[in-house]
């Protein structure tokens, strides 16, 4: 399998747009593996490679497994978000010691901007407030759909989508519900299913 030419070390410059998917009720490696495989299929992610890069500057082909993810900085591939073309994405395993283990699916604003010009200079230009929901709302909904499918295959959990996320979904929901004024989108268990709660700003 050859590495898609869009995936280079320069793919990760700038800030990151992220999806955190957090399993609930215990998350051993077997369950994390089901979640990772389902996330890869739901996106869908094209290819599976690992960092660090080889001496020739290209990532190494890797299996889509939790073991490979633990051994690497992240697993990477390519996706097609709404409103744009094919862009590089990465997936990291974070938390687990001081917080809950979760999967972080992400892509850089630089590559997202090349695929969708509406991203502009987010989060620093004049259209970075509520106007940015024009492109963020469909992106968040797409990411929530990926998380819904992954959690449907791997068991109950939560998800959070947005720019440069600071905390796990469960930590953001300590008040029992998403905040009324929120820059991020949530996927929360409610009424026996998963409810999508969009960003408001």
mmCIF file with all atom_site columns, C-alpha atoms in Angstrom:
data_model
loop_
_atom_site.group_PDB
_atom_site.id
_atom_site.type_symbol
_atom_site.label_atom_id
_atom_site.label_alt_id
_atom_site.label_comp_id
_atom_site.label_asym_id
_atom_site.label_entity_id
_atom_site.label_seq_id
_atom_site.pdbx_PDB_ins_code
_atom_site.Cartn_x
_atom_site.Cartn_y
_atom_site.Cartn_z
_atom_site.occupancy
_atom_site.B_iso_or_equiv
_atom_site.pdbx_formal_charge
_atom_site.auth_seq_id
_atom_site.auth_comp_id
_atom_site.auth_asym_id
_atom_site.auth_atom_id
_atom_site.pdbx_PDB_model_num
ATOM 1   C CA . UNK A 1 1   ? 0.000   0.000  0.000  1.00 0.00 ? 1   UNK A CA 1
ATOM 2   C CA . UNK A 1 2   ? 1.510   3.333  -1.034 1.00 0.00 ? 2   UNK A CA 1
ATOM 3   C CA . UNK A 1 3   ? 1.171   6.359  1.238  1.00 0.00 ? 3   UNK A CA 1
ATOM 4   C CA . UNK A 1 4   ? -1.327  8.944  -0.071 1.00 0.00 ? 4   UNK A CA 1
ATOM 5   C CA . UNK A 1 5   ? 0.765   11.910 -1.271 1.00 0.00 ? 5   UNK A CA 1
ATOM 6   C CA . UNK A 1 6   ? -1.357  14.281 0.828  1.00 0.00 ? 6   UNK A CA 1
ATOM 7   C CA . UNK A 1 7   ? 0.089   12.764 4.026  1.00 0.00 ? 7   UNK A CA 1
ATOM 8   C CA . UNK A 1 8   ? 3.380   14.449 4.916  1.00 0.00 ? 8   UNK A CA 1
ATOM 9   C CA . UNK A 1 9   ? 5.009   15.768 8.073  1.00 0.00 ? 9   UNK A CA 1
ATOM 10  C CA . UNK A 1 10  ? 3.685   19.214 7.100  1.00 0.00 ? 10  UNK A CA 1
ATOM 11  C CA . UNK A 1 11  ? 0.120   17.873 7.375  1.00 0.00 ? 11  UNK A CA 1
ATOM 12  C CA . UNK A 1 12  ? 0.037   18.580 11.097 1.00 0.00 ? 12  UNK A CA 1
ATOM 13  C CA . UNK A 1 13  ? 0.929   22.268 11.282 1.00 0.00 ? 13  UNK A CA 1
ATOM 14  C CA . UNK A 1 14  ? -1.459  24.689 12.962 1.00 0.00 ? 14  UNK A CA 1
ATOM 15  C CA . UNK A 1 15  ? -4.310  23.945 15.334 1.00 0.00 ? 15  UNK A CA 1
ATOM 16  C CA . UNK A 1 16  ? -6.443  20.820 15.321 1.00 0.00 ? 16  UNK A CA 1
ATOM 17  C CA . UNK A 1 17  ? -10.119 20.106 14.836 1.00 0.00 ? 17  UNK A CA 1
ATOM 18  C CA . UNK A 1 18  ? -10.894 17.058 16.947 1.00 0.00 ? 18  UNK A CA 1
ATOM 19  C CA . UNK A 1 19  ? -13.385 14.342 17.819 1.00 0.00 ? 19  UNK A CA 1
ATOM 20  C CA . UNK A 1 20  ? -13.035 12.754 21.254 1.00 0.00 ? 20  UNK A CA 1
ATOM 21  C CA . UNK A 1 21  ? -14.798 9.405  21.624 1.00 0.00 ? 21  UNK A CA 1
ATOM 22  C CA . UNK A 1 22  ? -14.931 8.121  25.190 1.00 0.00 ? 22  UNK A CA 1
ATOM 23  C CA . UNK A 1 23  ? -16.263 4.640  26.078 1.00 0.00 ? 23  UNK A CA 1
ATOM 24  C CA . UNK A 1 24  ? -18.116 4.326  29.373 1.00 0.00 ? 24  UNK A CA 1
ATOM 25  C CA . UNK A 1 25  ? -18.326 1.485  31.858 1.00 0.00 ? 25  UNK A CA 1
ATOM 26  C CA . UNK A 1 26  ? -14.757 0.260  31.533 1.00 0.00 ? 26  UNK A CA 1
ATOM 27  C CA . UNK A 1 27  ? -12.469 0.271  28.531 1.00 0.00 ? 27  UNK A CA 1
ATOM 28  C CA . UNK A 1 28  ? -9.964  -2.562 28.296 1.00 0.00 ? 28  UNK A CA 1
ATOM 29  C CA . UNK A 1 29  ? -7.944  -3.110 25.143 1.00 0.00 ? 29  UNK A CA 1
ATOM 30  C CA . UNK A 1 30  ? -10.571 -5.441 23.632 1.00 0.00 ? 30  UNK A CA 1
ATOM 31  C CA . UNK A 1 31  ? -13.203 -2.737 23.804 1.00 0.00 ? 31  UNK A CA 1
ATOM 32  C CA . UNK A 1 32  ? -10.814 -0.015 22.657 1.00 0.00 ? 32  UNK A CA 1
ATOM 33  C CA . UNK A 1 33  ? -9.960  -2.232 19.682 1.00 0.00 ? 33  UNK A CA 1
ATOM 34  C CA . UNK A 1 34  ? -13.633 -2.533 18.728 1.00 0.00 ? 34  UNK A CA 1
ATOM 35  C CA . UNK A 1 35  ? -13.981 1.224  19.066 1.00 0.00 ? 35  UNK A CA 1
ATOM 36  C CA . UNK A 1 36  ? -10.883 1.938  16.962 1.00 0.00 ? 36  UNK A CA 1
ATOM 37  C CA . UNK A 1 37  ? -11.922 -0.469 14.188 1.00 0.00 ? 37  UNK A CA 1
ATOM 38  C CA . UNK A 1 38  ? -15.466 0.922  14.142 1.00 0.00 ? 38  UNK A CA 1
ATOM 39  C CA . UNK A 1 39  ? -14.177 4.518  14.077 1.00 0.00 ? 39  UNK A CA 1
ATOM 40  C CA . UNK A 1 40  ? -11.891 3.727  11.132 1.00 0.00 ? 40  UNK A CA 1
ATOM 41  C CA . UNK A 1 41  ? -14.757 2.082  9.235  1.00 0.00 ? 41  UNK A CA 1
ATOM 42  C CA . UNK A 1 42  ? -17.330 4.767  10.019 1.00 0.00 ? 42  UNK A CA 1
ATOM 43  C CA . UNK A 1 43  ? -15.222 7.735  8.848  1.00 0.00 ? 43  UNK A CA 1
ATOM 44  C CA . UNK A 1 44  ? -14.172 5.908  6.636  1.00 0.00 ? 44  UNK A CA 1
ATOM 45  C CA . UNK A 1 45  ? -10.398 6.329  6.945  1.00 0.00 ? 45  UNK A CA 1
ATOM 46  C CA . UNK A 1 46  ? -8.357  5.397  3.882  1.00 0.00 ? 46  UNK A CA 1
ATOM 47  C CA . UNK A 1 47  ? -5.162  3.531  4.743  1.00 0.00 ? 47  UNK A CA 1
ATOM 48  C CA . UNK A 1 48  ? -3.477  3.081  8.096  1.00 0.00 ? 48  UNK A CA 1
ATOM 49  C CA . UNK A 1 49  ? 0.030   4.343  8.787  1.00 0.00 ? 49  UNK A CA 1
ATOM 50  C CA . UNK A 1 50  ? 2.055   5.081  11.904 1.00 0.00 ? 50  UNK A CA 1
ATOM 51  C CA . UNK A 1 51  ? 4.303   7.846  13.100 1.00 0.00 ? 51  UNK A CA 1
ATOM 52  C CA . UNK A 1 52  ? 7.130   8.501  13.607 1.00 0.00 ? 52  UNK A CA 1
ATOM 53  C CA . UNK A 1 53  ? 8.007   8.827  9.943  1.00 0.00 ? 53  UNK A CA 1
ATOM 54  C CA . UNK A 1 54  ? 10.671  6.729  8.277  1.00 0.00 ? 54  UNK A CA 1
ATOM 55  C CA . UNK A 1 55  ? 14.039  8.037  7.127  1.00 0.00 ? 55  UNK A CA 1
ATOM 56  C CA . UNK A 1 56  ? 12.539  8.816  3.704  1.00 0.00 ? 56  UNK A CA 1
ATOM 57  C CA . UNK A 1 57  ? 9.970   11.159 5.291  1.00 0.00 ? 57  UNK A CA 1
ATOM 58  C CA . UNK A 1 58  ? 6.957   8.909  4.778  1.00 0.00 ? 58  UNK A CA 1
ATOM 59  C CA . UNK A 1 59  ? 4.885   7.185  7.476  1.00 0.00 ? 59  UNK A CA 1
ATOM 60  C CA . UNK A 1 60  ? 5.075   3.437  7.960  1.00 0.00 ? 60  UNK A CA 1
ATOM 61  C CA . UNK A 1 61  ? 2.173   1.158  7.032  1.00 0.00 ? 61  UNK A CA 1
ATOM 62  C CA . UNK A 1 62  ? 0.624   -0.251 10.220 1.00 0.00 ? 62  UNK A CA 1
ATOM 63  C CA . UNK A 1 63  ? -2.276  -2.450 11.317 1.00 0.00 ? 63  UNK A CA 1
ATOM 64  C CA . UNK A 1 64  ? -5.325  -0.647 12.685 1.00 0.00 ? 64  UNK A CA 1
ATOM 65  C CA . UNK A 1 65  ? -4.869  -1.984 16.210 1.00 0.00 ? 65  UNK A CA 1
ATOM 66  C CA . UNK A 1 66  ? -4.650  -0.590 19.728 1.00 0.00 ? 66  UNK A CA 1
ATOM 67  C CA . UNK A 1 67  ? -1.220  -2.171 20.067 1.00 0.00 ? 67  UNK A CA 1
ATOM 68  C CA . UNK A 1 68  ? 0.027   -0.290 16.991 1.00 0.00 ? 68  UNK A CA 1
ATOM 69  C CA . UNK A 1 69  ? -1.596  2.864  18.345 1.00 0.00 ? 69  UNK A CA 1
ATOM 70  C CA . UNK A 1 70  ? 0.182   2.483  21.684 1.00 0.00 ? 70  UNK A CA 1
ATOM 71  C CA . UNK A 1 71  ? 3.507   1.951  19.905 1.00 0.00 ? 71  UNK A CA 1
ATOM 72  C CA . UNK A 1 72  ? 3.081   4.994  17.656 1.00 0.00 ? 72  UNK A CA 1
ATOM 73  C CA . UNK A 1 73  ? 2.622   8.707  18.194 1.00 0.00 ? 73  UNK A CA 1
ATOM 74  C CA . UNK A 1 74  ? -0.608  8.265  16.252 1.00 0.00 ? 74  UNK A CA 1
ATOM 75  C CA . UNK A 1 75  ? -2.152  6.268  13.428 1.00 0.00 ? 75  UNK A CA 1
ATOM 76  C CA . UNK A 1 76  ? -2.885  8.258  10.296 1.00 0.00 ? 76  UNK A CA 1
ATOM 77  C CA . UNK A 1 77  ? -4.852  7.972  7.076  1.00 0.00 ? 77  UNK A CA 1
ATOM 78  C CA . UNK A 1 78  ? -7.093  10.109 4.874  1.00 0.00 ? 78  UNK A CA 1
ATOM 79  C CA . UNK A 1 79  ? -10.771 11.102 5.085  1.00 0.00 ? 79  UNK A CA 1
ATOM 80  C CA . UNK A 1 80  ? -13.291 13.141 3.081  1.00 0.00 ? 80  UNK A CA 1
ATOM 81  C CA . UNK A 1 81  ? -15.084 15.606 5.374  1.00 0.00 ? 81  UNK A CA 1
ATOM 82  C CA . UNK A 1 82  ? -18.216 17.442 4.191  1.00 0.00 ? 82  UNK A CA 1
ATOM 83  C CA . UNK A 1 83  ? -17.602 20.535 2.126  1.00 0.00 ? 83  UNK A CA 1
ATOM 84  C CA . UNK A 1 84  ? -14.143 19.518 1.026  1.00 0.00 ? 84  UNK A CA 1
ATOM 85  C CA . UNK A 1 85  ? -11.854 16.999 -0.592 1.00 0.00 ? 85  UNK A CA 1
ATOM 86  C CA . UNK A 1 86  ? -9.569  14.324 0.793  1.00 0.00 ? 86  UNK A CA 1
ATOM 87  C CA . UNK A 1 87  ? -7.442  15.370 3.783  1.00 0.00 ? 87  UNK A CA 1
ATOM 88  C CA . UNK A 1 88  ? -5.046  13.654 6.220  1.00 0.00 ? 88  UNK A CA 1
ATOM 89  C CA . UNK A 1 89  ? -6.400  12.614 9.608  1.00 0.00 ? 89  UNK A CA 1
ATOM 90  C CA . UNK A 1 90  ? -4.763  11.237 12.718 1.00 0.00 ? 90  UNK A CA 1
ATOM 91  C CA . UNK A 1 91  ? -5.938  9.164  15.652 1.00 0.00 ? 91  UNK A CA 1
ATOM 92  C CA . UNK A 1 92  ? -4.321  9.090  19.079 1.00 0.00 ? 92  UNK A CA 1
ATOM 93  C CA . UNK A 1 93  ? -5.085  7.247  22.309 1.00 0.00 ? 93  UNK A CA 1
ATOM 94  C CA . UNK A 1 94  ? -5.104  9.669  25.216 1.00 0.00 ? 94  UNK A CA 1
ATOM 95  C CA . UNK A 1 95  ? -5.962  9.612  28.908 1.00 0.00 ? 95  UNK A CA 1
ATOM 96  C CA . UNK A 1 96  ? -6.122  6.411  30.914 1.00 0.00 ? 96  UNK A CA 1
ATOM 97  C CA . UNK A 1 97  ? -3.967  7.478  33.865 1.00 0.00 ? 97  UNK A CA 1
ATOM 98  C CA . UNK A 1 98  ? -5.259  10.819 35.117 1.00 0.00 ? 98  UNK A CA 1
ATOM 99  C CA . UNK A 1 99  ? -8.473  10.593 33.123 1.00 0.00 ? 99  UNK A CA 1
ATOM 100 C CA . UNK A 1 100 ? -10.675 8.237  31.110 1.00 0.00 ? 100 UNK A CA 1
ATOM 101 C CA . UNK A 1 101 ? -9.112  6.581  28.036 1.00 0.00 ? 101 UNK A CA 1
ATOM 102 C CA . UNK A 1 102 ? -10.457 7.954  24.783 1.00 0.00 ? 102 UNK A CA 1
ATOM 103 C CA . UNK A 1 103 ? -9.740  8.049  21.076 1.00 0.00 ? 103 UNK A CA 1
ATOM 104 C CA . UNK A 1 104 ? -8.871  11.402 19.509 1.00 0.00 ? 104 UNK A CA 1
ATOM 105 C CA . UNK A 1 105 ? -9.604  11.621 15.767 1.00 0.00 ? 105 UNK A CA 1
ATOM 106 C CA . UNK A 1 106 ? -8.185  14.869 14.407 1.00 0.00 ? 106 UNK A CA 1
ATOM 107 C CA . UNK A 1 107 ? -7.036  16.862 11.402 1.00 0.00 ? 107 UNK A CA 1
ATOM 108 C CA . UNK A 1 108 ? -5.207  20.158 11.110 1.00 0.00 ? 108 UNK A CA 1
ATOM 109 C CA . UNK A 1 109 ? -6.886  23.436 10.250 1.00 0.00 ? 109 UNK A CA 1
ATOM 110 C CA . UNK A 1 110 ? -4.280  23.940 7.538  1.00 0.00 ? 110 UNK A CA 1
ATOM 111 C CA . UNK A 1 111 ? -5.396  20.889 5.575  1.00 0.00 ? 111 UNK A CA 1
ATOM 112 C CA . UNK A 1 112 ? -9.057  21.565 6.356  1.00 0.00 ? 112 UNK A CA 1
ATOM 113 C CA . UNK A 1 113 ? -8.660  25.114 5.006  1.00 0.00 ? 113 UNK A CA 1
ATOM 114 C CA . UNK A 1 114 ? -7.254  23.829 1.736  1.00 0.00 ? 114 UNK A CA 1
ATOM 115 C CA . UNK A 1 115 ? -10.244 21.513 1.372  1.00 0.00 ? 115 UNK A CA 1
ATOM 116 C CA . UNK A 1 116 ? -12.864 24.096 2.430  1.00 0.00 ? 116 UNK A CA 1
ATOM 117 C CA . UNK A 1 117 ? -11.966 27.798 1.888  1.00 0.00 ? 117 UNK A CA 1
ATOM 118 C CA . UNK A 1 118 ? -14.730 28.875 4.303  1.00 0.00 ? 118 UNK A CA 1
ATOM 119 C CA . UNK A 1 119 ? -12.413 27.883 7.169  1.00 0.00 ? 119 UNK A CA 1
ATOM 120 C CA . UNK A 1 120 ? -10.386 30.982 6.375  1.00 0.00 ? 120 UNK A CA 1
ATOM 121 C CA . UNK A 1 121 ? -8.238  32.213 9.262  1.00 0.00 ? 121 UNK A CA 1
ATOM 122 C CA . UNK A 1 122 ? -10.258 30.435 11.961 1.00 0.00 ? 122 UNK A CA 1
ATOM 123 C CA . UNK A 1 123 ? -10.054 30.941 14.910 1.00 0.00 ? 123 UNK A CA 1
ATOM 124 C CA . UNK A 1 124 ? -8.471  34.378 14.452 1.00 0.00 ? 124 UNK A CA 1
ATOM 125 C CA . UNK A 1 125 ? -10.292 36.085 11.573 1.00 0.00 ? 125 UNK A CA 1
ATOM 126 C CA . UNK A 1 126 ? -13.501 38.192 11.834 1.00 0.00 ? 126 UNK A CA 1
ATOM 127 C CA . UNK A 1 127 ? -15.666 35.238 10.718 1.00 0.00 ? 127 UNK A CA 1
ATOM 128 C CA . UNK A 1 128 ? -14.471 32.980 13.545 1.00 0.00 ? 128 UNK A CA 1
ATOM 129 C CA . UNK A 1 129 ? -17.515 33.553 15.761 1.00 0.00 ? 129 UNK A CA 1
ATOM 130 C CA . UNK A 1 130 ? -21.051 32.336 15.110 1.00 0.00 ? 130 UNK A CA 1
ATOM 131 C CA . UNK A 1 131 ? -20.507 32.780 11.346 1.00 0.00 ? 131 UNK A CA 1
ATOM 132 C CA . UNK A 1 132 ? -18.025 29.908 11.420 1.00 0.00 ? 132 UNK A CA 1
ATOM 133 C CA . UNK A 1 133 ? -20.919 27.572 12.245 1.00 0.00 ? 133 UNK A CA 1
ATOM 134 C CA . UNK A 1 134 ? -21.661 27.705 8.508  1.00 0.00 ? 134 UNK A CA 1
ATOM 135 C CA . UNK A 1 135 ? -18.861 25.194 7.954  1.00 0.00 ? 135 UNK A CA 1
ATOM 136 C CA . UNK A 1 136 ? -18.440 23.881 11.501 1.00 0.00 ? 136 UNK A CA 1
ATOM 137 C CA . UNK A 1 137 ? -22.048 22.678 11.932 1.00 0.00 ? 137 UNK A CA 1
ATOM 138 C CA . UNK A 1 138 ? -21.930 20.114 9.078  1.00 0.00 ? 138 UNK A CA 1
ATOM 139 C CA . UNK A 1 139 ? -18.407 19.107 10.115 1.00 0.00 ? 139 UNK A CA 1
ATOM 140 C CA . UNK A 1 140 ? -19.496 18.565 13.729 1.00 0.00 ? 140 UNK A CA 1
ATOM 141 C CA . UNK A 1 141 ? -22.577 16.607 12.613 1.00 0.00 ? 141 UNK A CA 1
ATOM 142 C CA . UNK A 1 142 ? -20.391 14.398 10.401 1.00 0.00 ? 142 UNK A CA 1
ATOM 143 C CA . UNK A 1 143 ? -18.010 13.736 13.287 1.00 0.00 ? 143 UNK A CA 1
ATOM 144 C CA . UNK A 1 144 ? -20.936 12.977 15.602 1.00 0.00 ? 144 UNK A CA 1
ATOM 145 C CA . UNK A 1 145 ? -22.214 10.456 13.055 1.00 0.00 ? 145 UNK A CA 1
ATOM 146 C CA . UNK A 1 146 ? -18.820 8.739  13.067 1.00 0.00 ? 146 UNK A CA 1
ATOM 147 C CA . UNK A 1 147 ? -18.855 8.611  16.877 1.00 0.00 ? 147 UNK A CA 1
ATOM 148 C CA . UNK A 1 148 ? -22.445 7.310  16.936 1.00 0.00 ? 148 UNK A CA 1
ATOM 149 C CA . UNK A 1 149 ? -21.543 4.446  14.603 1.00 0.00 ? 149 UNK A CA 1
ATOM 150 C CA . UNK A 1 150 ? -18.364 3.624  16.533 1.00 0.00 ? 150 UNK A CA 1
ATOM 151 C CA . UNK A 1 151 ? -20.105 3.602  19.914 1.00 0.00 ? 151 UNK A CA 1
ATOM 152 C CA . UNK A 1 152 ? -22.938 1.565  18.436 1.00 0.00 ? 152 UNK A CA 1
ATOM 153 C CA . UNK A 1 153 ? -20.387 -1.133 17.654 1.00 0.00 ? 153 UNK A CA 1
ATOM 154 C CA . UNK A 1 154 ? -18.291 -0.838 20.823 1.00 0.00 ? 154 UNK A CA 1
ATOM 155 C CA . UNK A 1 155 ? -20.790 -0.071 23.569 1.00 0.00 ? 155 UNK A CA 1
ATOM 156 C CA . UNK A 1 156 ? -21.997 3.032  25.421 1.00 0.00 ? 156 UNK A CA 1
ATOM 157 C CA . UNK A 1 157 ? -20.026 6.216  25.532 1.00 0.00 ? 157 UNK A CA 1
ATOM 158 C CA . UNK A 1 158 ? -19.806 9.948  24.924 1.00 0.00 ? 158 UNK A CA 1
ATOM 159 C CA . UNK A 1 159 ? -18.318 12.162 22.231 1.00 0.00 ? 159 UNK A CA 1
ATOM 160 C CA . UNK A 1 160 ? -17.170 15.746 21.870 1.00 0.00 ? 160 UNK A CA 1
ATOM 161 C CA . UNK A 1 161 ? -16.230 17.612 18.665 1.00 0.00 ? 161 UNK A CA 1
ATOM 162 C CA . UNK A 1 162 ? -14.585 20.973 18.130 1.00 0.00 ? 162 UNK A CA 1
ATOM 163 C CA . UNK A 1 163 ? -11.395 22.994 17.873 1.00 0.00 ? 163 UNK A CA 1
ATOM 164 C CA . UNK A 1 164 ? -8.496  22.247 20.258 1.00 0.00 ? 164 UNK A CA 1
ATOM 165 C CA . UNK A 1 165 ? -10.478 20.265 22.840 1.00 0.00 ? 165 UNK A CA 1
ATOM 166 C CA . UNK A 1 166 ? -9.359  20.659 26.448 1.00 0.00 ? 166 UNK A CA 1
ATOM 167 C CA . UNK A 1 167 ? -11.057 17.839 28.352 1.00 0.00 ? 167 UNK A CA 1
ATOM 168 C CA . UNK A 1 168 ? -12.744 14.458 27.987 1.00 0.00 ? 168 UNK A CA 1
ATOM 169 C CA . UNK A 1 169 ? -16.500 14.500 27.277 1.00 0.00 ? 169 UNK A CA 1
ATOM 170 C CA . UNK A 1 170 ? -17.291 13.160 30.760 1.00 0.00 ? 170 UNK A CA 1
ATOM 171 C CA . UNK A 1 171 ? -15.281 15.998 32.318 1.00 0.00 ? 171 UNK A CA 1
ATOM 172 C CA . UNK A 1 172 ? -17.154 18.587 30.244 1.00 0.00 ? 172 UNK A CA 1
ATOM 173 C CA . UNK A 1 173 ? -20.464 17.047 31.373 1.00 0.00 ? 173 UNK A CA 1
ATOM 174 C CA . UNK A 1 174 ? -19.881 17.079 35.120 1.00 0.00 ? 174 UNK A CA 1
ATOM 175 C CA . UNK A 1 175 ? -22.910 19.331 35.494 1.00 0.00 ? 175 UNK A CA 1
ATOM 176 C CA . UNK A 1 176 ? -25.049 16.568 33.971 1.00 0.00 ? 176 UNK A CA 1
ATOM 177 C CA . UNK A 1 177 ? -25.666 18.318 30.646 1.00 0.00 ? 177 UNK A CA 1
ATOM 178 C CA . UNK A 1 178 ? -23.747 20.331 28.054 1.00 0.00 ? 178 UNK A CA 1
ATOM 179 C CA . UNK A 1 179 ? -23.444 24.038 28.899 1.00 0.00 ? 179 UNK A CA 1
ATOM 180 C CA . UNK A 1 180 ? -26.053 26.268 27.271 1.00 0.00 ? 180 UNK A CA 1
ATOM 181 C CA . UNK A 1 181 ? -23.417 28.440 25.601 1.00 0.00 ? 181 UNK A CA 1
ATOM 182 C CA . UNK A 1 182 ? -20.883 26.103 24.019 1.00 0.00 ? 182 UNK A CA 1
ATOM 183 C CA . UNK A 1 183 ? -18.203 26.232 21.284 1.00 0.00 ? 183 UNK A CA 1
ATOM 184 C CA . UNK A 1 184 ? -18.193 22.430 20.975 1.00 0.00 ? 184 UNK A CA 1
ATOM 185 C CA . UNK A 1 185 ? -20.726 19.789 19.920 1.00 0.00 ? 185 UNK A CA 1
ATOM 186 C CA . UNK A 1 186 ? -21.670 16.826 22.115 1.00 0.00 ? 186 UNK A CA 1
ATOM 187 C CA . UNK A 1 187 ? -23.044 13.330 21.672 1.00 0.00 ? 187 UNK A CA 1
ATOM 188 C CA . UNK A 1 188 ? -24.655 12.321 24.969 1.00 0.00 ? 188 UNK A CA 1
ATOM 189 C CA . UNK A 1 189 ? -26.712 9.326  26.169 1.00 0.00 ? 189 UNK A CA 1
ATOM 190 C CA . UNK A 1 190 ? -30.349 10.354 26.508 1.00 0.00 ? 190 UNK A CA 1
ATOM 191 C CA . UNK A 1 191 ? -33.664 8.505  26.416 1.00 0.00 ? 191 UNK A CA 1
ATOM 192 C CA . UNK A 1 192 ? -32.025 5.181  25.628 1.00 0.00 ? 192 UNK A CA 1
ATOM 193 C CA . UNK A 1 193 ? -29.982 6.520  22.724 1.00 0.00 ? 193 UNK A CA 1
ATOM 194 C CA . UNK A 1 194 ? -27.347 9.080  21.784 1.00 0.00 ? 194 UNK A CA 1
ATOM 195 C CA . UNK A 1 195 ? -28.472 12.668 21.336 1.00 0.00 ? 195 UNK A CA 1
ATOM 196 C CA . UNK A 1 196 ? -26.506 15.159 19.245 1.00 0.00 ? 196 UNK A CA 1
ATOM 197 C CA . UNK A 1 197 ? -26.177 18.576 20.909 1.00 0.00 ? 197 UNK A CA 1
ATOM 198 C CA . UNK A 1 198 ? -24.660 21.098 18.449 1.00 0.00 ? 198 UNK A CA 1
ATOM 199 C CA . UNK A 1 199 ? -22.319 23.957 19.220 1.00 0.00 ? 199 UNK A CA 1
ATOM 200 C CA . UNK A 1 200 ? -23.979 27.350 19.727 1.00 0.00 ? 200 UNK A CA 1
ATOM 201 C CA . UNK A 1 201 ? -21.026 29.610 18.950 1.00 0.00 ? 201 UNK A CA 1
#
